PDB file of C-alpha atoms and ligand atoms in Angstrom:
ATOM      1  CA  MET A 655    -190.811 304.373 -66.358  1.00 75.00           C
ATOM      2  CA  ARG A 656    -191.348 303.338 -69.921  1.00 86.00           C
ATOM      3  CA  LYS A 657    -194.620 303.958 -71.680  1.00 87.00           C
ATOM      4  CA  HIS A 658    -197.002 301.366 -72.993  1.00 96.00           C
ATOM      5  CA  ILE A 659    -197.384 301.939 -76.715  1.00 98.00           C
ATOM      6  CA  VAL A 660    -199.861 300.537 -79.199  1.00 98.00           C
ATOM      7  CA  ALA A 661    -199.144 301.592 -82.783  1.00 98.00           C
ATOM      8  CA  GLY A 662    -201.360 300.801 -85.774  1.00 98.00           C
ATOM      9  CA  ASN A 663    -199.553 300.119 -89.031  1.00 98.00           C
ATOM     10  CA  TRP A 664    -202.183 300.379 -91.746  1.00 98.00           C
ATOM     11  CA  LYS A 665    -199.679 299.367 -94.438  1.00 98.00           C
ATOM     12  CA  MET A 666    -201.001 299.925 -97.991  1.00 98.00           C
ATOM     13  CA  ASN A 667    -204.679 299.740 -97.098  1.00 98.00           C
ATOM     14  CA  CYS A 668    -207.752 302.022 -97.244  1.00 98.00           C
ATOM     15  CA  THR A 669    -209.114 304.445 -99.801  1.00 98.00           C
ATOM     16  CA  PHE A 670    -209.521 308.061 -98.702  1.00 98.00           C
ATOM     17  CA  ASN A 671    -213.093 307.473 -97.515  1.00 98.00           C
ATOM     18  CA  GLU A 672    -212.188 304.261 -95.737  1.00 98.00           C
ATOM     19  CA  ALA A 673    -209.329 306.037 -93.983  1.00 98.00           C
ATOM     20  CA  ASP A 674    -211.699 308.790 -92.899  1.00 97.00           C
ATOM     21  CA  ASP A 675    -214.145 306.193 -91.535  1.00 98.00           C
ATOM     22  CA  LEU A 676    -211.394 304.343 -89.702  1.00 98.00           C
ATOM     23  CA  ILE A 677    -210.091 307.454 -87.971  1.00 96.00           C
ATOM     24  CA  ASN A 678    -213.624 308.463 -87.012  1.00 95.00           C
ATOM     25  CA  GLY A 679    -214.158 304.957 -85.687  1.00 96.00           C
ATOM     26  CA  ILE A 680    -211.023 305.240 -83.555  1.00 96.00           C
ATOM     27  CA  MET A 681    -212.176 308.607 -82.194  1.00 94.00           C
ATOM     28  CA  GLU A 682    -215.609 307.197 -81.338  1.00 95.00           C
ATOM     29  CA  GLN A 683    -214.015 304.297 -79.520  1.00 95.00           C
ATOM     30  CA  LEU A 684    -211.777 306.670 -77.609  1.00 94.00           C
ATOM     31  CA  GLU A 685    -214.792 308.712 -76.527  1.00 93.00           C
ATOM     32  CA  GLN A 686    -216.461 305.601 -75.152  1.00 94.00           C
ATOM     33  CA  LYS A 687    -213.459 303.886 -73.606  1.00 92.00           C
ATOM     34  CA  GLU A 688    -210.796 305.745 -71.747  1.00 88.00           C
ATOM     35  CA  LEU A 689    -207.221 304.602 -72.256  1.00 92.00           C
ATOM     36  CA  PRO A 690    -204.980 304.433 -69.196  1.00 90.00           C
ATOM     37  CA  ARG A 691    -202.758 307.509 -68.879  1.00 88.00           C
ATOM     38  CA  ASP A 692    -199.566 305.568 -69.419  1.00 90.00           C
ATOM     39  CA  THR A 693    -200.733 304.093 -72.736  1.00 94.00           C
ATOM     40  CA  LYS A 694    -199.723 305.902 -75.879  1.00 95.00           C
ATOM     41  CA  LEU A 695    -201.738 305.281 -79.030  1.00 97.00           C
ATOM     42  CA  ILE A 696    -200.126 305.878 -82.430  1.00 98.00           C
ATOM     43  CA  VAL A 697    -201.784 305.703 -85.844  1.00 98.00           C
ATOM     44  CA  CYS A 698    -199.569 305.176 -88.907  1.00 98.00           C
ATOM     45  CA  PRO A 699    -201.643 305.624 -92.086  1.00 98.00           C
ATOM     46  CA  PRO A 700    -200.281 305.753 -95.643  1.00 98.00           C
ATOM     47  CA  PHE A 701    -198.648 309.086 -96.627  1.00 98.00           C
ATOM     48  CA  PRO A 702    -201.673 310.587 -98.465  1.00 98.00           C
ATOM     49  CA  TYR A 703    -203.787 310.404 -95.298  1.00 98.00           C
ATOM     50  CA  LEU A 704    -201.255 311.823 -92.859  1.00 97.00           C
ATOM     51  CA  GLU A 705    -202.640 315.345 -93.009  1.00 96.00           C
ATOM     52  CA  MET A 706    -206.204 314.230 -92.419  1.00 95.00           C
ATOM     53  CA  THR A 707    -205.050 312.025 -89.562  1.00 96.00           C
ATOM     54  CA  THR A 708    -203.029 314.762 -87.867  1.00 95.00           C
ATOM     55  CA  ASP A 709    -206.032 317.114 -88.135  1.00 92.00           C
ATOM     56  CA  TYR A 710    -208.162 314.599 -86.257  1.00 91.00           C
ATOM     57  CA  ALA A 711    -205.401 313.740 -83.822  1.00 89.00           C
ATOM     58  CA  ASN A 712    -205.298 317.337 -82.643  1.00 78.00           C
ATOM     59  CA  ASP A 713    -208.757 316.878 -81.147  1.00 73.00           C
ATOM     60  CA  SER A 714    -208.178 313.480 -79.720  1.00 76.00           C
ATOM     61  CA  TYR A 715    -205.846 311.333 -77.773  1.00 81.00           C
ATOM     62  CA  PHE A 716    -203.569 309.672 -80.284  1.00 94.00           C
ATOM     63  CA  MET A 717    -200.332 310.466 -82.049  1.00 96.00           C
ATOM     64  CA  VAL A 718    -199.484 310.078 -85.711  1.00 97.00           C
ATOM     65  CA  GLY A 719    -196.631 308.300 -87.421  1.00 98.00           C
ATOM     66  CA  ALA A 720    -195.516 307.644 -90.986  1.00 98.00           C
ATOM     67  CA  GLN A 721    -194.670 304.170 -92.278  1.00 98.00           C
ATOM     68  CA  ASN A 722    -191.472 305.087 -94.072  1.00 98.00           C
ATOM     69  CA  VAL A 723    -189.025 307.929 -94.705  1.00 98.00           C
ATOM     70  CA  SER A 724    -186.180 308.613 -97.101  1.00 98.00           C
ATOM     71  CA  ASP A 725    -182.610 307.994 -96.036  1.00 98.00           C
ATOM     72  CA  GLN A 726    -181.658 311.198 -97.901  1.00 98.00           C
ATOM     73  CA  GLU A 727    -182.040 314.793 -96.711  1.00 98.00           C
ATOM     74  CA  LYS A 728    -183.739 316.419 -99.740  1.00 98.00           C
ATOM     75  CA  GLY A 729    -183.568 316.960-103.484  1.00 98.00           C
ATOM     76  CA  ALA A 730    -183.804 314.850-106.627  1.00 98.00           C
ATOM     77  CA  TYR A 731    -185.214 311.611-105.194  1.00 98.00           C
ATOM     78  CA  THR A 732    -188.486 311.182-107.074  1.00 98.00           C
ATOM     79  CA  GLY A 733    -191.226 309.584-105.058  1.00 97.00           C
ATOM     80  CA  GLU A 734    -189.453 309.843-101.718  1.00 98.00           C
ATOM     81  CA  VAL A 735    -190.635 311.611 -98.577  1.00 98.00           C
ATOM     82  CA  SER A 736    -188.076 313.272 -96.308  1.00 98.00           C
ATOM     83  CA  ALA A 737    -187.856 313.485 -92.545  1.00 98.00           C
ATOM     84  CA  GLU A 738    -187.916 317.259 -92.897  1.00 98.00           C
ATOM     85  CA  MET A 739    -191.336 317.011 -94.603  1.00 98.00           C
ATOM     86  CA  LEU A 740    -192.648 314.815 -91.818  1.00 98.00           C
ATOM     87  CA  GLU A 741    -191.259 317.245 -89.268  1.00 98.00           C
ATOM     88  CA  SER A 742    -192.966 320.146 -91.008  1.00 97.00           C
ATOM     89  CA  MET A 743    -196.280 318.271 -90.642  1.00 96.00           C
ATOM     90  CA  GLU A 744    -195.581 317.904 -86.931  1.00 94.00           C
ATOM     91  CA  LEU A 745    -195.567 314.128 -87.004  1.00 96.00           C
ATOM     92  CA  ASP A 746    -194.353 312.340 -83.919  1.00 94.00           C
ATOM     93  CA  TYR A 747    -193.190 308.905 -85.089  1.00 98.00           C
ATOM     94  CA  CYS A 748    -192.084 306.933 -88.124  1.00 98.00           C
ATOM     95  CA  ILE A 749    -191.740 303.185 -88.649  1.00 98.00           C
ATOM     96  CA  VAL A 750    -188.326 302.136 -89.985  1.00 98.00           C
ATOM     97  CA  GLY A 751    -186.967 298.835 -91.229  1.00 97.00           C
ATOM     98  CA  HIS A 752    -190.259 296.973 -91.365  1.00 98.00           C
ATOM     99  CA  SER A 753    -189.654 293.440 -92.626  1.00 98.00           C
ATOM    100  CA  GLU A 754    -191.778 294.159 -95.703  1.00 98.00           C
ATOM    101  CA  ARG A 755    -189.447 297.023 -96.603  1.00 98.00           C
ATOM    102  CA  ARG A 756    -186.439 294.841 -95.940  1.00 97.00           C
ATOM    103  CA  ALA A 757    -187.848 291.977 -98.050  1.00 97.00           C
ATOM    104  CA  TYR A 758    -189.463 293.851-100.977  1.00 98.00           C
ATOM    105  CA  TYR A 759    -187.495 297.107-101.177  1.00 97.00           C
ATOM    106  CA  GLY A 760    -184.026 295.938-100.291  1.00 97.00           C
ATOM    107  CA  GLU A 761    -183.667 297.850 -97.035  1.00 97.00           C
ATOM    108  CA  THR A 762    -180.546 296.853 -95.182  1.00 98.00           C
ATOM    109  CA  ASN A 763    -179.416 297.581 -91.654  1.00 98.00           C
ATOM    110  CA  LYS A 764    -177.312 300.348 -93.166  1.00 98.00           C
ATOM    111  CA  THR A 765    -180.371 301.972 -94.766  1.00 98.00           C
ATOM    112  CA  VAL A 766    -182.214 301.607 -91.485  1.00 98.00           C
ATOM    113  CA  ALA A 767    -179.372 303.399 -89.672  1.00 98.00           C
ATOM    114  CA  ALA A 768    -179.446 306.261 -92.198  1.00 98.00           C
ATOM    115  CA  LYS A 769    -183.228 306.621 -91.883  1.00 98.00           C
ATOM    116  CA  VAL A 770    -183.002 306.626 -88.101  1.00 98.00           C
ATOM    117  CA  ASP A 771    -180.410 309.422 -88.351  1.00 98.00           C
ATOM    118  CA  GLN A 772    -182.669 311.474 -90.615  1.00 98.00           C
ATOM    119  CA  LEU A 773    -185.619 311.089 -88.253  1.00 98.00           C
ATOM    120  CA  LEU A 774    -183.679 311.991 -85.133  1.00 98.00           C
ATOM    121  CA  LYS A 775    -182.142 314.978 -86.863  1.00 98.00           C
ATOM    122  CA  HIS A 776    -185.670 316.228 -87.562  1.00 98.00           C
ATOM    123  CA  GLY A 777    -187.136 315.512 -84.152  1.00 98.00           C
ATOM    124  CA  LEU A 778    -189.154 312.394 -84.970  1.00 98.00           C
ATOM    125  CA  LYS A 779    -189.088 309.203 -82.961  1.00 98.00           C
ATOM    126  CA  PRO A 780    -188.206 306.099 -85.008  1.00 98.00           C
ATOM    127  CA  ILE A 781    -190.059 302.836 -84.404  1.00 98.00           C
ATOM    128  CA  VAL A 782    -187.368 300.435 -85.542  1.00 98.00           C
ATOM    129  CA  CYS A 783    -188.478 296.936 -86.549  1.00 98.00           C
ATOM    130  CA  VAL A 784    -186.311 293.860 -86.125  1.00 98.00           C
ATOM    131  CA  GLY A 785    -187.082 290.167 -86.361  1.00 98.00           C
ATOM    132  CA  GLU A 786    -186.060 286.879 -87.889  1.00 98.00           C
ATOM    133  CA  VAL A 787    -187.632 284.996 -90.812  1.00 96.00           C
ATOM    134  CA  LEU A 788    -188.929 281.445 -90.435  1.00 94.00           C
ATOM    135  CA  GLU A 789    -185.792 279.697 -91.695  1.00 95.00           C
ATOM    136  CA  GLU A 790    -183.692 281.645 -89.215  1.00 96.00           C
ATOM    137  CA  ARG A 791    -186.011 280.685 -86.344  1.00 95.00           C
ATOM    138  CA  GLU A 792    -185.918 277.043 -87.446  1.00 93.00           C
ATOM    139  CA  ALA A 793    -182.129 277.167 -87.466  1.00 96.00           C
ATOM    140  CA  ASN A 794    -182.239 278.762 -83.975  1.00 97.00           C
ATOM    141  CA  ARG A 795    -180.531 281.869 -85.380  1.00 98.00           C
ATOM    142  CA  GLN A 796    -183.080 284.401 -84.066  1.00 98.00           C
ATOM    143  CA  PHE A 797    -180.752 285.866 -81.435  1.00 98.00           C
ATOM    144  CA  GLU A 798    -177.885 286.366 -83.849  1.00 98.00           C
ATOM    145  CA  VAL A 799    -180.144 287.965 -86.484  1.00 98.00           C
ATOM    146  CA  VAL A 800    -181.831 290.345 -84.043  1.00 98.00           C
ATOM    147  CA  LYS A 801    -178.465 291.253 -82.496  1.00 98.00           C
ATOM    148  CA  GLN A 802    -177.058 292.224 -85.868  1.00 98.00           C
ATOM    149  CA  GLN A 803    -180.151 294.277 -86.765  1.00 98.00           C
ATOM    150  CA  VAL A 804    -180.056 296.126 -83.446  1.00 98.00           C
ATOM    151  CA  GLU A 805    -176.295 296.719 -83.519  1.00 98.00           C
ATOM    152  CA  GLU A 806    -176.035 297.812 -87.144  1.00 98.00           C
ATOM    153  CA  GLY A 807    -179.263 299.804 -87.166  1.00 98.00           C
ATOM    154  CA  LEU A 808    -178.957 301.548 -83.813  1.00 98.00           C
ATOM    155  CA  PHE A 809    -175.690 301.201 -81.958  1.00 98.00           C
ATOM    156  CA  HIS A 810    -174.035 304.161 -83.660  1.00 98.00           C
ATOM    157  CA  LEU A 811    -176.437 306.391 -81.699  1.00 98.00           C
ATOM    158  CA  SER A 812    -175.467 308.337 -78.609  1.00 98.00           C
ATOM    159  CA  ALA A 813    -177.316 307.579 -75.373  1.00 98.00           C
ATOM    160  CA  GLU A 814    -179.278 310.818 -75.767  1.00 98.00           C
ATOM    161  CA  GLN A 815    -180.420 309.775 -79.252  1.00 98.00           C
ATOM    162  CA  MET A 816    -181.175 306.223 -78.207  1.00 98.00           C
ATOM    163  CA  LYS A 817    -183.697 307.492 -75.667  1.00 97.00           C
ATOM    164  CA  GLU A 818    -185.915 308.667 -78.550  1.00 97.00           C
ATOM    165  CA  VAL A 819    -186.075 305.240 -80.185  1.00 98.00           C
ATOM    166  CA  VAL A 820    -188.831 302.652 -79.921  1.00 98.00           C
ATOM    167  CA  ILE A 821    -187.966 299.085 -80.950  1.00 98.00           C
ATOM    168  CA  ALA A 822    -190.490 296.636 -82.386  1.00 98.00           C
ATOM    169  CA  TYR A 823    -189.694 292.931 -82.364  1.00 98.00           C
ATOM    170  CA  GLU A 824    -191.645 291.389 -85.217  1.00 97.00           C
ATOM    171  CA  PRO A 825    -190.859 287.763 -86.015  1.00 97.00           C
ATOM    172  CA  VAL A 826    -191.442 287.740 -89.770  1.00 96.00           C
ATOM    173  CA  TRP A 827    -193.128 284.316 -89.643  1.00 95.00           C
ATOM    174  CA  ALA A 828    -195.835 285.849 -87.431  1.00 95.00           C
ATOM    175  CA  ILE A 829    -196.641 288.890 -89.580  1.00 92.00           C
ATOM    176  CA  GLY A 830    -200.012 288.650 -91.277  1.00 91.00           C
ATOM    177  CA  THR A 831    -199.943 284.874 -90.950  1.00 91.00           C
ATOM    178  CA  GLY A 832    -202.238 284.430 -87.953  1.00 88.00           C
ATOM    179  CA  LYS A 833    -199.321 282.615 -86.270  1.00 87.00           C
ATOM    180  CA  THR A 834    -198.480 284.635 -83.186  1.00 90.00           C
ATOM    181  CA  ALA A 835    -195.285 284.140 -81.213  1.00 93.00           C
ATOM    182  CA  THR A 836    -196.051 282.574 -77.847  1.00 96.00           C
ATOM    183  CA  PRO A 837    -195.782 284.964 -74.899  1.00 96.00           C
ATOM    184  CA  GLU A 838    -192.626 283.037 -73.880  1.00 97.00           C
ATOM    185  CA  GLN A 839    -191.027 283.438 -77.317  1.00 97.00           C
ATOM    186  CA  ALA A 840    -191.819 287.157 -77.320  1.00 97.00           C
ATOM    187  CA  GLN A 841    -190.519 287.699 -73.779  1.00 98.00           C
ATOM    188  CA  GLU A 842    -187.340 285.770 -74.553  1.00 98.00           C
ATOM    189  CA  ILE A 843    -186.359 288.016 -77.455  1.00 98.00           C
ATOM    190  CA  HIS A 844    -187.581 291.221 -75.804  1.00 98.00           C
ATOM    191  CA  HIS A 845    -185.466 290.401 -72.785  1.00 98.00           C
ATOM    192  CA  TYR A 846    -182.527 289.644 -75.057  1.00 98.00           C
ATOM    193  CA  ILE A 847    -182.892 293.016 -76.806  1.00 98.00           C
ATOM    194  CA  ARG A 848    -183.016 294.765 -73.442  1.00 98.00           C
ATOM    195  CA  THR A 849    -179.851 292.914 -72.418  1.00 98.00           C
ATOM    196  CA  LEU A 850    -178.105 294.162 -75.575  1.00 98.00           C
ATOM    197  CA  LEU A 851    -179.239 297.692 -74.735  1.00 98.00           C
ATOM    198  CA  THR A 852    -178.019 297.304 -71.152  1.00 98.00           C
ATOM    199  CA  GLU A 853    -174.597 296.150 -72.284  1.00 98.00           C
ATOM    200  CA  LYS A 854    -174.233 299.062 -74.685  1.00 98.00           C
ATOM    201  CA  TYR A 855    -175.988 301.931 -72.872  1.00 98.00           C
ATOM    202  CA  GLY A 856    -176.374 300.811 -69.262  1.00 98.00           C
ATOM    203  CA  LYS A 857    -179.316 299.520 -67.286  1.00 97.00           C
ATOM    204  CA  GLU A 858    -181.015 302.833 -66.605  1.00 97.00           C
ATOM    205  CA  LEU A 859    -181.382 303.714 -70.269  1.00 97.00           C
ATOM    206  CA  ALA A 860    -182.267 300.150 -71.299  1.00 97.00           C
ATOM    207  CA  GLU A 861    -185.128 300.177 -68.803  1.00 97.00           C
ATOM    208  CA  GLU A 862    -186.547 303.322 -70.402  1.00 96.00           C
ATOM    209  CA  ILE A 863    -186.825 302.013 -73.952  1.00 97.00           C
ATOM    210  CA  SER A 864    -190.183 300.659 -75.079  1.00 98.00           C
ATOM    211  CA  ILE A 865    -189.965 297.367 -76.954  1.00 98.00           C
ATOM    212  CA  LEU A 866    -193.144 296.465 -78.849  1.00 98.00           C
ATOM    213  CA  TYR A 867    -194.239 293.088 -80.148  1.00 98.00           C
ATOM    214  CA  GLY A 868    -195.646 292.770 -83.676  1.00 97.00           C
ATOM    215  CA  GLY A 869    -197.045 289.832 -85.644  1.00 96.00           C
ATOM    216  CA  SER A 870    -200.703 288.751 -85.645  1.00 95.00           C
ATOM    217  CA  CYS A 871    -201.381 290.586 -82.397  1.00 97.00           C
ATOM    218  CA  LYS A 872    -205.134 290.836 -81.829  1.00 97.00           C
ATOM    219  CA  PRO A 873    -207.632 291.438 -78.999  1.00 97.00           C
ATOM    220  CA  SER A 874    -207.674 287.725 -78.123  1.00 97.00           C
ATOM    221  CA  ASN A 875    -203.915 287.421 -77.550  1.00 97.00           C
ATOM    222  CA  ALA A 876    -202.777 290.951 -76.658  1.00 98.00           C
ATOM    223  CA  LYS A 877    -203.278 290.548 -72.918  1.00 97.00           C
ATOM    224  CA  GLU A 878    -201.030 287.517 -72.547  1.00 97.00           C
ATOM    225  CA  LEU A 879    -198.351 289.084 -74.742  1.00 97.00           C
ATOM    226  CA  PHE A 880    -198.426 292.439 -72.936  1.00 98.00           C
ATOM    227  CA  ALA A 881    -198.334 290.722 -69.537  1.00 97.00           C
ATOM    228  CA  ASN A 882    -194.627 289.992 -70.038  1.00 97.00           C
ATOM    229  CA  THR A 883    -192.141 292.220 -68.227  1.00 96.00           C
ATOM    230  CA  ASP A 884    -190.244 293.233 -71.337  1.00 98.00           C
ATOM    231  CA  VAL A 885    -193.180 293.555 -73.736  1.00 98.00           C
ATOM    232  CA  ASP A 886    -194.229 297.204 -73.645  1.00 98.00           C
ATOM    233  CA  GLY A 887    -196.957 297.125 -76.255  1.00 98.00           C
ATOM    234  CA  GLY A 888    -197.581 296.224 -79.858  1.00 98.00           C
ATOM    235  CA  LEU A 889    -197.134 297.212 -83.472  1.00 98.00           C
ATOM    236  CA  ILE A 890    -200.423 296.147 -84.982  1.00 98.00           C
ATOM    237  CA  GLY A 891    -201.059 295.474 -88.675  1.00 98.00           C
ATOM    238  CA  GLY A 892    -204.293 293.746 -89.677  1.00 98.00           C
ATOM    239  CA  ALA A 893    -206.111 294.336 -86.397  1.00 98.00           C
ATOM    240  CA  SER A 894    -205.442 298.094 -86.563  1.00 98.00           C
ATOM    241  CA  LEU A 895    -207.793 298.322 -89.556  1.00 98.00           C
ATOM    242  CA  LYS A 896    -210.796 297.727 -87.298  1.00 98.00           C
ATOM    243  CA  ALA A 897    -211.235 300.559 -84.808  1.00 98.00           C
ATOM    244  CA  GLU A 898    -212.855 298.350 -82.194  1.00 98.00           C
ATOM    245  CA  ASP A 899    -210.086 295.734 -82.316  1.00 98.00           C
ATOM    246  CA  PHE A 900    -207.350 298.354 -82.294  1.00 98.00           C
ATOM    247  CA  ILE A 901    -208.716 300.021 -79.177  1.00 98.00           C
ATOM    248  CA  ALA A 902    -209.420 296.660 -77.536  1.00 98.00           C
ATOM    249  CA  ILE A 903    -205.704 295.867 -77.978  1.00 98.00           C
ATOM    250  CA  ALA A 904    -204.758 299.231 -76.475  1.00 98.00           C
ATOM    251  CA  LEU A 905    -206.888 298.351 -73.453  1.00 97.00           C
ATOM    252  CA  SER A 906    -205.094 295.034 -72.959  1.00 97.00           C
ATOM    253  CA  PHE A 907    -202.431 296.099 -70.448  1.00 94.00           C
TER     254      PHE A 907
HETATM  255  P1  PGA B 461    -199.909 291.974 -88.507  1.00 79.22           P
HETATM  256  O1  PGA B 461    -198.730 292.962 -88.930  1.00 79.22           O
HETATM  257  O2  PGA B 461    -200.436 292.482 -87.169  1.00 79.22           O
HETATM  258  O3  PGA B 461    -200.926 292.074 -89.587  1.00 79.22           O
HETATM  259  O4  PGA B 461    -199.317 290.618 -88.370  1.00 79.22           O
HETATM  260  C1  PGA B 461    -197.859 293.503 -87.980  1.00 79.22           C
HETATM  261  C2  PGA B 461    -196.841 294.383 -88.673  1.00 79.22           C
HETATM  262  O5  PGA B 461    -196.392 294.031 -89.761  1.00 79.22           O
HETATM  263  O6  PGA B 461    -196.452 295.445 -88.139  1.00 79.22           O
END
C-alpha cells in the first residue's frame, strides 16, 4: 500500500550554520521519537546544503530532495542544476511545479512535464505540486485547474513512470498564509486527483500513488488532515524550519 510521506520544503531559508543546526535538530528528534515504519521523511533544503544534508541522511532515517531542477539535460544554461547532477549526488526526490515557481518564474505545465521527464530519466522521484489560486477557488474552478495541471504535467507518462511520482495538492491560498484548507476541502480534491489517476491508469496504480497536502500544515492541524483516506501526508513549508514541529507533523498519522 502507499507510503505516508512528510516532506520539508525549506524554500529560500537558512544560512549554512542555520541549515546545519536544523538538520542536527531533526536528527536529535529522530533519536528521541521513532517514526512509524510506513512513514517516509524527506528533507528538501536549498541546493548549497544538499551535500551536507545527504551526508547526515546517510546516518539517519530521512531522505533528501531538491526543490527544483532544470528542464534541460546539460550544457550552457548558466545557473541551472540538472537532474543528472542530482542523480550523481544520490538524491532521492525533487519538488517540481511549486506554485512559487509557477507564479514567480513562469513555470508552465509544459515546463513541469519536461522537468518530470528529466528526473525520471535520471532515477529521481518527482514531487509534483498542483493547486488553484484564490480567485479560481472563489469561482469554483479548482477541479478544472487541478485537472489541467495533472493532465498536462503528468499524463504523458507510462504507467511504469507514473508509479515513481508523488503528487502534492497545495491550494495556493493556503501556502504561507496560515489559512489551511479544511480536512473536507483537502479530501475532496485528493479524491478527485485519485479519480483522475484511476481513469487514466486504472485503480490499482491510482491506489499506489501518494498524494500529499501542502499549505499551512502544522502540528496542530496535521492529524485531522492526514486522517482523510486520500491524504497520504504533507509537503511542509514554514513548519519544516523547526525540527520539533516537523517531526511532530511526521508523527501525526
Ligand atoms: P507552508 O508552505 O507550509 O509554509 O504553507 C507549503 C509549501 O509551499 O510547500
